[in-house]
Short mmCIF file of C-alpha atoms in Angstrom, two decimals:
data_model
loop_
_atom_site.label_atom_id
_atom_site.label_comp_id
_atom_site.label_asym_id
_atom_site.label_seq_id
_atom_site.Cartn_x
_atom_site.Cartn_y
_atom_site.Cartn_z
CA MET A 1 4.70 -87.21 19.34
CA SER A 2 4.04 -86.91 23.08
CA SER A 3 0.73 -85.52 24.26
CA ALA A 4 0.54 -82.04 25.73
CA VAL A 5 0.27 -81.49 29.48
CA HIS A 6 -2.19 -78.81 30.51
CA GLY A 7 -4.73 -78.04 33.20
CA PHE A 8 -7.31 -76.10 31.20
CA THR A 9 -10.81 -77.17 32.14
CA ASP A 10 -14.25 -75.74 32.82
CA ASP A 11 -13.45 -74.16 36.17
CA ALA A 12 -13.24 -70.61 37.49
CA LEU A 13 -10.15 -69.89 35.37
CA GLY A 14 -11.39 -71.42 32.12
CA THR A 15 -9.17 -70.18 29.31
CA LEU A 16 -9.07 -66.61 30.64
CA ASP A 17 -5.91 -64.57 30.60
CA ALA A 18 -4.91 -62.46 33.60
CA VAL A 19 -6.92 -59.43 32.43
CA GLY A 20 -9.93 -61.68 31.99
CA VAL A 21 -9.58 -63.29 35.43
CA ALA A 22 -9.19 -59.89 37.10
CA ALA A 23 -12.28 -58.59 35.28
CA ALA A 24 -14.32 -61.66 36.30
CA LEU A 25 -13.27 -61.14 39.92
CA ARG A 26 -14.22 -57.45 39.86
CA ALA A 27 -17.59 -58.25 38.29
CA GLY A 28 -18.32 -60.92 40.90
CA GLU A 29 -18.63 -63.61 38.23
CA VAL A 30 -16.17 -65.75 40.20
CA SER A 31 -14.84 -65.50 43.74
CA ARG A 32 -11.22 -65.25 44.77
CA ALA A 33 -11.57 -68.56 46.61
CA GLU A 34 -12.85 -70.24 43.44
CA VAL A 35 -10.02 -68.82 41.34
CA LEU A 36 -7.33 -69.87 43.82
CA ALA A 37 -8.85 -73.33 44.21
CA ALA A 38 -8.84 -73.77 40.44
CA ALA A 39 -5.20 -72.67 40.12
CA ILE A 40 -4.09 -74.92 42.97
CA ALA A 41 -5.94 -77.91 41.50
CA ARG A 42 -4.41 -77.26 38.07
CA THR A 43 -0.92 -76.93 39.53
CA ARG A 44 -1.29 -80.20 41.39
CA ARG A 45 -2.53 -81.84 38.19
CA VAL A 46 0.23 -80.74 35.84
CA ASP A 47 3.34 -80.38 37.99
CA PRO A 48 4.02 -84.10 38.47
CA SER A 49 4.62 -84.19 34.69
CA LEU A 50 6.37 -80.82 34.36
CA ASP A 51 8.47 -80.37 37.54
CA ALA A 52 8.05 -76.60 37.30
CA VAL A 53 7.30 -75.80 40.96
CA GLN A 54 10.25 -75.30 43.28
CA LEU A 55 8.05 -74.76 46.31
CA SER A 56 4.36 -74.17 46.91
CA CYS A 57 2.63 -72.05 49.56
CA PHE A 58 -1.01 -72.84 48.89
CA ASP A 59 -2.20 -72.38 52.47
CA ARG A 60 -0.47 -69.02 52.66
CA ALA A 61 -2.11 -67.98 49.37
CA THR A 62 -5.64 -68.94 50.37
CA SER A 63 -5.34 -67.10 53.70
CA ALA A 64 -3.64 -64.00 52.24
CA PRO A 65 -5.40 -60.64 52.68
CA GLU A 66 -7.25 -59.01 49.81
CA THR A 67 -4.98 -57.28 47.31
CA ALA A 68 -5.35 -54.23 45.10
CA GLY A 69 -3.95 -53.65 41.65
CA VAL A 70 -4.58 -54.37 38.00
CA PHE A 71 -4.45 -58.14 38.65
CA ALA A 72 -5.99 -58.15 42.13
CA GLY A 73 -6.66 -61.74 43.18
CA VAL A 74 -5.04 -63.36 40.13
CA PRO A 75 -2.94 -66.43 41.06
CA ALA A 76 0.72 -66.43 40.01
CA PHE A 77 4.15 -67.90 40.66
CA VAL A 78 7.42 -66.06 41.39
CA LYS A 79 10.71 -67.17 39.87
CA ASP A 80 12.85 -68.70 42.59
CA ASN A 81 15.67 -66.15 42.36
CA THR A 82 13.49 -63.37 43.74
CA ASP A 83 12.88 -62.85 47.44
CA ILE A 84 9.37 -62.80 48.88
CA ALA A 85 9.26 -62.31 52.65
CA GLY A 86 8.56 -65.59 54.39
CA LEU A 87 9.65 -67.79 51.49
CA PRO A 88 13.14 -69.19 50.78
CA SER A 89 14.93 -68.61 47.46
CA CYS A 90 16.88 -71.64 46.25
CA HIS A 91 18.17 -70.11 42.98
CA GLY A 92 18.05 -73.55 41.39
CA SER A 93 20.99 -74.80 43.44
CA ALA A 94 21.54 -77.76 45.75
CA ALA A 95 24.74 -76.21 47.13
CA PHE A 96 22.98 -74.54 50.06
CA THR A 97 19.73 -74.67 52.01
CA PRO A 98 18.21 -71.21 52.06
CA HIS A 99 16.45 -69.55 54.95
CA ALA A 100 13.12 -67.82 54.48
CA ALA A 101 13.61 -64.26 53.25
CA THR A 102 13.00 -61.62 55.89
CA VAL A 103 12.12 -58.90 53.36
CA THR A 104 10.66 -58.80 49.88
CA SER A 105 13.11 -57.61 47.22
CA GLY A 106 12.38 -54.65 44.95
CA PRO A 107 11.42 -56.82 41.97
CA GLY A 108 9.31 -59.02 44.24
CA ALA A 109 7.48 -56.00 45.64
CA GLN A 110 6.98 -54.66 42.14
CA PHE A 111 5.39 -57.95 41.05
CA LEU A 112 3.12 -58.00 44.11
CA TYR A 113 2.11 -54.38 43.39
CA SER A 114 0.11 -55.73 40.44
CA GLY A 115 -2.20 -57.46 42.94
CA VAL A 116 -1.32 -61.08 42.19
CA ILE A 117 -1.58 -63.83 44.80
CA VAL A 118 1.60 -65.91 44.97
CA LEU A 119 1.08 -69.70 44.96
CA GLY A 120 4.78 -70.51 45.19
CA LYS A 121 8.18 -70.34 43.53
CA SER A 122 8.95 -71.60 40.01
CA THR A 123 12.08 -73.44 38.90
CA LEU A 124 15.18 -72.08 37.22
CA PRO A 125 18.52 -73.76 36.41
CA GLU A 126 21.31 -73.12 38.87
CA PHE A 127 21.68 -69.34 39.31
CA GLY A 128 19.85 -68.83 35.99
CA LEU A 129 23.03 -69.47 34.03
CA THR A 130 21.86 -71.63 31.15
CA ALA A 131 19.09 -71.92 28.55
CA SER A 132 17.33 -75.10 29.67
CA THR A 133 15.84 -75.67 33.12
CA GLU A 134 17.74 -78.88 33.85
CA PHE A 135 19.73 -80.02 36.87
CA THR A 136 22.00 -82.70 38.24
CA HIS A 137 20.11 -82.92 41.54
CA ARG A 138 16.44 -83.02 40.51
CA PRO A 139 14.27 -83.80 37.46
CA PRO A 140 14.23 -81.30 34.59
CA THR A 141 11.40 -78.86 33.97
CA ARG A 142 9.54 -80.04 30.88
CA ASN A 143 7.75 -78.27 28.06
CA PRO A 144 3.97 -78.71 28.43
CA TRP A 145 3.48 -78.66 24.65
CA ASN A 146 5.62 -81.79 24.41
CA PRO A 147 7.26 -83.03 27.63
CA GLU A 148 10.10 -84.67 25.71
CA TYR A 149 11.42 -81.15 25.05
CA SER A 150 12.99 -78.34 27.05
CA ALA A 151 10.92 -75.54 28.60
CA GLY A 152 13.78 -73.12 28.03
CA ALA A 153 15.39 -71.02 30.74
CA SER A 154 16.13 -69.48 32.89
CA SER A 155 12.47 -68.66 33.64
CA GLY A 156 11.53 -72.17 32.55
CA GLY A 157 9.31 -73.06 35.50
CA SER A 158 7.26 -69.87 35.17
CA ALA A 159 6.85 -70.45 31.45
CA ALA A 160 5.76 -74.07 31.83
CA LEU A 161 3.16 -73.19 34.47
CA VAL A 162 1.64 -70.36 32.41
CA ALA A 163 1.64 -72.36 29.18
CA ALA A 164 0.03 -75.34 30.94
CA GLY A 165 -2.73 -73.12 32.32
CA ALA A 166 -1.87 -73.54 36.00
CA VAL A 167 -1.79 -69.74 36.30
CA PRO A 168 -2.31 -66.99 33.71
CA ILE A 169 0.80 -64.98 34.63
CA ALA A 170 4.15 -65.59 36.32
CA HIS A 171 7.19 -63.58 37.27
CA ALA A 172 10.37 -63.82 35.19
CA ASN A 173 13.63 -62.00 34.58
CA ASP A 174 16.08 -61.83 31.70
CA GLY A 175 19.89 -61.48 31.67
CA GLY A 176 20.61 -62.99 28.26
CA GLY A 177 17.19 -64.11 27.05
CA SER A 178 15.71 -65.68 30.19
CA ILE A 179 12.24 -64.24 29.59
CA ARG A 180 12.25 -64.49 25.80
CA ILE A 181 13.79 -67.99 25.45
CA PRO A 182 11.17 -69.81 27.57
CA ALA A 183 8.44 -67.61 26.11
CA ALA A 184 9.46 -68.83 22.66
CA ALA A 185 9.74 -72.46 23.72
CA ASN A 186 6.30 -72.43 25.37
CA GLY A 187 4.25 -70.21 23.07
CA LEU A 188 4.03 -67.18 25.39
CA VAL A 189 4.48 -63.44 25.26
CA GLY A 190 7.71 -62.40 26.96
CA LEU A 191 8.84 -58.76 27.11
CA LYS A 192 12.36 -57.84 28.18
CA THR A 193 12.07 -54.14 29.03
CA THR A 194 14.53 -51.30 28.53
CA ARG A 195 17.42 -51.28 30.99
CA ASN A 196 16.34 -49.63 34.26
CA ARG A 197 12.68 -49.41 33.20
CA LEU A 198 11.66 -51.61 36.15
CA LEU A 199 13.24 -52.29 39.53
CA ASP A 200 16.24 -54.61 39.58
CA GLN A 201 17.66 -57.33 41.78
CA PRO A 202 19.90 -55.95 44.57
CA GLY A 203 23.23 -54.70 43.27
CA ALA A 204 22.42 -55.18 39.58
CA ARG A 205 23.06 -51.58 38.60
CA LYS A 206 26.51 -51.62 40.21
CA LEU A 207 27.81 -54.28 37.84
CA PRO A 208 30.22 -53.35 35.01
CA VAL A 209 27.55 -54.32 32.48
CA HIS A 210 23.96 -54.30 33.71
CA LEU A 211 22.23 -57.13 31.85
CA VAL A 212 19.12 -58.18 33.79
CA ALA A 213 15.59 -56.88 33.33
CA GLU A 214 12.48 -57.92 35.25
CA GLY A 215 9.13 -58.88 33.76
CA VAL A 216 6.45 -61.53 33.36
CA LEU A 217 5.36 -64.36 31.10
CA THR A 218 1.79 -64.30 29.80
CA ARG A 219 -0.52 -65.85 27.22
CA SER A 220 -1.71 -62.56 25.69
CA VAL A 221 -0.27 -59.25 24.57
CA ARG A 222 -2.79 -57.34 26.64
CA ASP A 223 -1.67 -59.07 29.84
CA THR A 224 1.90 -57.96 29.23
CA ALA A 225 0.77 -54.44 28.30
CA HIS A 226 -1.45 -54.07 31.39
CA TYR A 227 1.27 -55.42 33.67
CA LEU A 228 3.89 -52.99 32.36
CA ALA A 229 1.54 -49.99 32.53
CA ALA A 230 0.74 -50.82 36.15
CA VAL A 231 4.14 -51.65 37.60
CA GLU A 232 6.21 -49.03 35.77
CA ARG A 233 4.66 -46.60 38.25
CA PHE A 234 6.20 -48.56 41.16
CA GLY A 235 9.61 -46.98 41.66
CA ALA A 236 9.25 -45.16 38.35
CA ASN A 237 12.49 -44.25 36.55
CA PRO A 238 12.42 -40.48 35.87
CA THR A 239 14.94 -40.83 33.04
CA LEU A 240 12.52 -42.88 30.91
CA ALA A 241 9.20 -41.63 29.55
CA PRO A 242 6.38 -43.89 30.78
CA VAL A 243 5.09 -46.42 28.27
CA GLY A 244 1.53 -46.12 29.52
CA LEU A 245 -1.22 -48.58 28.67
CA VAL A 246 -1.03 -49.85 25.09
CA GLU A 247 -4.49 -51.25 24.37
CA GLY A 248 -4.14 -52.22 20.73
CA PRO A 249 -2.17 -51.69 17.53
CA SER A 250 -1.56 -48.24 16.07
CA ALA A 251 -1.86 -47.20 12.43
CA ARG A 252 1.80 -46.22 12.14
CA ARG A 253 3.77 -47.59 9.20
CA LEU A 254 7.26 -48.63 10.23
CA ARG A 255 10.59 -49.58 8.69
CA ILE A 256 11.36 -53.07 9.97
CA GLY A 257 14.78 -54.64 9.57
CA LEU A 258 14.51 -58.39 8.96
CA ILE A 259 17.41 -60.32 10.52
CA THR A 260 17.84 -63.89 9.31
CA ALA A 261 21.34 -64.67 10.65
CA ASP A 262 22.61 -64.65 14.24
CA VAL A 263 25.35 -62.47 15.75
CA LEU A 264 27.98 -64.75 14.18
CA GLY A 265 26.35 -64.45 10.76
CA ARG A 266 25.01 -68.01 10.75
CA PRO A 267 21.57 -68.84 9.29
CA VAL A 268 18.93 -70.34 11.54
CA HIS A 269 17.23 -73.72 11.29
CA PRO A 270 14.83 -73.92 8.30
CA ASP A 271 11.81 -74.39 10.58
CA ASN A 272 12.62 -71.20 12.50
CA ALA A 273 13.35 -69.38 9.24
CA ALA A 274 9.90 -70.34 7.92
CA ILE A 275 8.23 -68.93 11.04
CA LEU A 276 10.22 -65.71 10.65
CA ASP A 277 9.27 -65.40 6.99
CA SER A 278 5.59 -65.91 7.85
CA ALA A 279 5.69 -63.18 10.51
CA ALA A 280 7.43 -60.80 8.10
CA THR A 281 4.68 -61.44 5.55
CA VAL A 282 2.00 -60.70 8.13
CA LEU A 283 3.63 -57.44 9.20
CA GLY A 284 4.23 -56.46 5.58
CA GLY A 285 0.52 -56.88 5.03
CA PHE A 286 -0.11 -54.07 7.51
CA GLY A 287 1.90 -51.71 5.32
CA HIS A 288 5.20 -51.87 7.17
CA GLU A 289 8.32 -51.78 5.02
CA ILE A 290 10.28 -55.00 5.54
CA ILE A 291 13.95 -54.76 4.58
CA GLU A 292 16.40 -57.61 5.03
CA THR A 293 19.54 -56.57 6.89
CA ARG A 294 22.11 -58.04 9.29
CA LEU A 295 23.33 -57.56 12.83
CA ASP A 296 26.41 -55.34 12.98
CA VAL A 297 28.36 -56.36 16.08
CA ASP A 298 31.97 -56.84 17.11
CA PRO A 299 33.04 -60.35 16.01
CA ARG A 300 34.29 -60.85 19.58
CA PHE A 301 30.78 -60.34 20.99
CA ILE A 302 30.00 -63.98 21.80
CA GLU A 303 33.40 -64.67 23.39
CA ASP A 304 33.13 -61.43 25.37
CA PHE A 305 29.65 -62.35 26.58
CA LYS A 306 30.89 -65.82 27.51
CA LEU A 307 33.72 -64.41 29.63
CA TYR A 308 31.49 -61.86 31.31
CA TRP A 309 28.88 -64.55 31.99
CA ALA A 310 31.63 -66.59 33.63
CA VAL A 311 32.55 -63.65 35.86
CA MET A 312 28.89 -63.28 36.82
CA ALA A 313 28.73 -66.98 37.74
CA ALA A 314 31.85 -66.70 39.87
CA ALA A 315 30.55 -63.56 41.61
CA MET A 316 27.15 -65.08 42.37
CA THR A 317 28.70 -68.27 43.69
CA LEU A 318 31.04 -66.29 45.95
CA SER A 319 28.10 -64.25 47.22
CA PHE A 320 26.16 -67.38 48.16
CA ARG A 321 29.26 -68.96 49.68
CA LEU A 322 29.79 -65.92 51.90
CA GLY A 323 26.11 -65.75 52.76
CA HIS A 324 25.86 -69.38 53.85
CA ARG A 325 29.44 -70.02 55.05
CA GLU A 326 29.76 -73.54 56.44
CA HIS A 327 26.34 -74.47 55.01
CA PHE A 328 27.54 -73.94 51.43
CA ASP A 329 28.78 -77.12 49.72
CA ALA A 330 30.62 -76.34 46.47
CA ARG A 331 30.69 -80.06 45.66
CA LYS A 332 26.97 -79.83 44.92
CA LEU A 333 27.29 -77.12 42.29
CA ASP A 334 26.28 -78.15 38.77
CA PRO A 335 29.24 -78.89 36.47
CA PHE A 336 28.20 -76.07 34.15
CA THR A 337 28.46 -73.59 37.01
CA THR A 338 31.89 -74.86 38.03
CA GLY A 339 32.95 -74.74 34.38
CA LEU A 340 32.04 -71.05 34.20
CA ILE A 341 33.87 -70.34 37.46
CA GLY A 342 36.97 -72.08 36.11
CA LEU A 343 36.77 -70.05 32.90
CA ALA A 344 36.65 -66.81 34.88
CA LYS A 345 39.62 -67.81 37.04
CA ARG A 346 41.72 -68.72 33.99
CA ASN A 347 41.01 -65.41 32.23
CA PRO A 348 41.16 -62.50 34.70
CA PHE A 349 42.61 -60.03 32.21
CA GLY A 350 40.56 -61.30 29.29
CA SER A 351 37.41 -60.97 31.38
CA ALA A 352 38.22 -57.36 32.20
CA ALA A 353 38.78 -56.56 28.52
CA ALA A 354 35.55 -58.34 27.60
CA ALA A 355 33.58 -56.29 30.13
CA TRP A 356 35.13 -53.08 28.79
CA ARG A 357 34.11 -53.93 25.23
CA LEU A 358 30.60 -54.96 26.30
CA ARG A 359 30.15 -51.59 28.00
CA GLY A 360 30.14 -50.20 24.47
CA GLY A 361 27.22 -52.45 23.63
CA THR A 362 24.65 -49.69 23.99
CA ALA A 363 26.17 -47.74 21.09
CA THR A 364 26.40 -50.96 19.07
CA TYR A 365 22.74 -51.68 19.73
CA ASP A 366 21.59 -48.12 19.04
CA LYS A 367 23.19 -47.88 15.61
CA HIS A 368 20.81 -50.53 14.27
CA PHE A 369 17.98 -48.03 14.73
CA ALA A 370 19.47 -45.23 12.69
CA GLU A 371 17.82 -46.85 9.68
CA PHE A 372 15.05 -48.97 11.22
CA ASP A 373 12.25 -48.49 13.72
CA VAL A 374 12.21 -52.17 14.69
CA LEU A 375 14.24 -55.33 14.12
CA LEU A 376 12.41 -58.59 13.43
CA THR A 377 14.51 -61.64 14.33
CA PRO A 378 14.13 -65.21 15.47
CA VAL A 379 14.21 -65.70 19.22
CA LEU A 380 16.01 -69.02 18.90
CA SER A 381 18.32 -70.36 16.22
CA HIS A 382 16.64 -73.75 16.20
CA PRO A 383 13.57 -75.37 17.78
CA ALA A 384 13.62 -76.16 21.48
CA PRO A 385 15.95 -79.11 22.15
CA ARG A 386 14.98 -82.42 23.65
CA ILE A 387 15.47 -82.86 27.37
CA GLY A 388 19.09 -83.83 27.98
CA GLU A 389 20.64 -82.04 25.00
CA LEU A 390 21.50 -79.04 27.19
CA ALA A 391 21.88 -80.95 30.46
CA PRO A 392 24.42 -79.31 32.81
CA GLY A 393 26.41 -82.50 33.46
CA GLN A 394 28.06 -82.74 30.03
CA PRO A 395 31.55 -81.38 29.20
CA PHE A 396 31.61 -77.60 29.63
CA ASP A 397 32.99 -76.62 26.22
CA ALA A 398 30.57 -78.91 24.39
CA LEU A 399 27.59 -77.50 26.31
CA PHE A 400 28.59 -73.88 25.78
CA ALA A 401 28.96 -74.48 22.05
CA LYS A 402 25.42 -75.89 22.01
CA LEU A 403 24.15 -72.85 23.89
CA VAL A 404 25.74 -70.50 21.34
CA ASP A 405 24.11 -72.52 18.57
CA TYR A 406 20.71 -72.18 20.29
CA VAL A 407 20.71 -68.61 21.63
CA GLY A 408 22.16 -66.40 18.91
CA PHE A 409 19.90 -63.35 19.09
CA THR A 410 18.67 -62.48 22.58
CA PRO A 411 21.88 -61.37 24.39
CA LEU A 412 22.32 -58.27 22.22
CA ASN A 413 19.29 -56.63 23.84
CA ASN A 414 20.71 -57.27 27.32
CA VAL A 415 24.10 -55.83 26.50
CA GLY A 416 22.60 -52.91 24.57
CA GLY A 417 19.85 -52.22 27.11
CA GLY A 418 17.06 -52.20 24.53
CA PRO A 419 13.62 -53.79 24.76
CA GLY A 420 12.77 -57.05 23.02
CA ILE A 421 9.61 -59.11 22.96
CA SER A 422 9.04 -62.75 22.08
CA VAL A 423 5.73 -63.21 20.27
CA PRO A 424 4.17 -66.61 19.47
CA HIS A 425 3.63 -67.31 15.79
CA GLY A 426 2.69 -70.58 14.13
CA LEU A 427 3.65 -74.14 14.99
CA LEU A 428 6.88 -76.08 14.59
CA PRO A 429 7.24 -79.83 14.12
CA ALA A 430 6.98 -81.98 17.25
CA GLY A 431 3.95 -79.94 18.25
CA LEU A 432 5.99 -77.02 19.56
CA PRO A 433 4.96 -73.36 19.14
CA GLY A 434 6.88 -71.00 16.88
CA SER A 435 7.93 -67.47 17.80
CA VAL A 436 9.68 -64.32 16.63
CA GLN A 437 11.42 -61.47 18.41
CA LEU A 438 10.78 -57.77 17.90
CA ALA A 439 13.40 -55.31 19.13
CA ALA A 440 13.21 -51.52 19.29
CA ARG A 441 15.06 -48.41 20.41
CA ARG A 442 15.74 -48.06 24.11
CA GLY A 443 12.58 -46.77 25.76
CA ASP A 444 10.25 -47.77 22.93
CA GLU A 445 8.30 -50.69 24.37
CA ARG A 446 5.14 -49.09 22.98
CA THR A 447 6.10 -49.86 19.39
CA LEU A 448 6.87 -53.47 20.28
CA LEU A 449 3.46 -53.90 21.90
CA ASP A 450 1.79 -52.25 18.88
CA LEU A 451 3.35 -54.81 16.54
CA ALA A 452 2.73 -57.71 18.91
CA TYR A 453 -0.97 -56.83 18.89
CA GLN A 454 -0.89 -56.86 15.09
CA LEU A 455 0.68 -60.31 14.97
CA GLU A 456 -1.75 -61.61 17.60
CA GLY A 457 -4.76 -60.24 15.74
CA ALA A 458 -3.77 -61.40 12.27
CA SER A 459 -2.43 -64.80 13.29
CA PRO A 460 -3.94 -65.88 16.63
CA PHE A 461 -1.45 -67.54 18.92
CA PRO A 462 -1.39 -71.34 18.91
CA ARG A 463 -3.31 -72.77 21.87
CA ILE A 464 -2.16 -75.74 23.89
CA VAL A 465 -5.81 -76.65 24.49
CA ASP A 466 -6.03 -77.56 20.81
CA ARG A 467 -3.35 -80.22 21.29
CA PRO A 468 -4.23 -83.69 22.57
CA ALA A 469 -3.65 -83.75 26.33
CA ALA A 470 -1.86 -86.47 28.24
CA ALA A 471 -4.06 -88.73 30.30
CA GLY A 472 -4.88 -87.14 33.65
CA ALA A 473 -3.37 -83.78 32.64
CA ALA A 474 -6.52 -82.02 31.51
#
């Protein structure tokens, strides 16, 4: 078993989460300069082993003006598909060389509203289209718990940096599981919010099916809760009641539907099933009623999602091609991206029908909550794969089949628009953290945070600092 890679040490960050760092800064226990120096040193220590940083802007960070907000002065990374003025966005692609953004996007501004200091951009696979942060043009992003394994995707770089202790919080977004998948692989909390709860990437709400939600990756439930309570006020959506600050579990007793099979009705890997059973036992101990049930979705759901995903890939590629013109080189696209584009071109009518059916996904999602308050599911159908198993250079059909085998639960929340949270729970073989997903009615992030606090309190999250660290990485 490979040693873990982490930067935790006795410096200004210690083992503090983002709430803890912000509190220490406010109390004058540490200075902003000390905190930033610690985060920069940690990043430099771990990234040669993880390849999670797309670009760094350390000098810019240390000279940045003072910030305000719930996480004022806390160091962080932004996922490299989100524009921050003055920094380029590569979107994980070698097909073009981006210019520095002239303006900060809505999601970028929302993240900065929390008060964080950006140290740089974190990696994602090309255009965020797959479930492992691997490339054909650069080294893969590795899992700090065991670098032989995938960090997940598409927010894999953010997840690896938070799990390794480089920073306590990082930006992420989720169009099919891209917050929750890397959260699960790296032992983090990852909340995908209700559709339209937070600001979106430009043009997202004009798409036939709006899939993507913005958020963060953290090491504690309270960090996620404090972040959401703060930034939901930035461009607040008047159609959704505010979640507010959830500071701990409630005493409510809930009906929880236990899902043990994916959207195709297939059981998950025994190791993941054991983690799920353990979490169900913990929640049952709080007095919640746990009832085994199944997902009730159109049997065409996966094929429809695949076709729509292909259309999204083709649309994004065309957008970048038009934006960069003669500086865009399609020959440098990853084979998985070109495979998706080819699929979309071969199926114009099928793609339209798939999008039409997926637009009914909200009703499909909602009906699960006629009987239950919450669904408890795995995040992933099997443990995180080894580096290379989901590499983008392999035959397209073979890779997509592997992705379906791996990610059988998360896309339903994106299509349905409901919130879902990945919560660490227990340990898997190979030294990897376990996890479960909680899903709730649209608009009910509060209940998810309540239950996440219960799991965290009853079964403290596994800590990478308890794993042997690789030489020079701690």
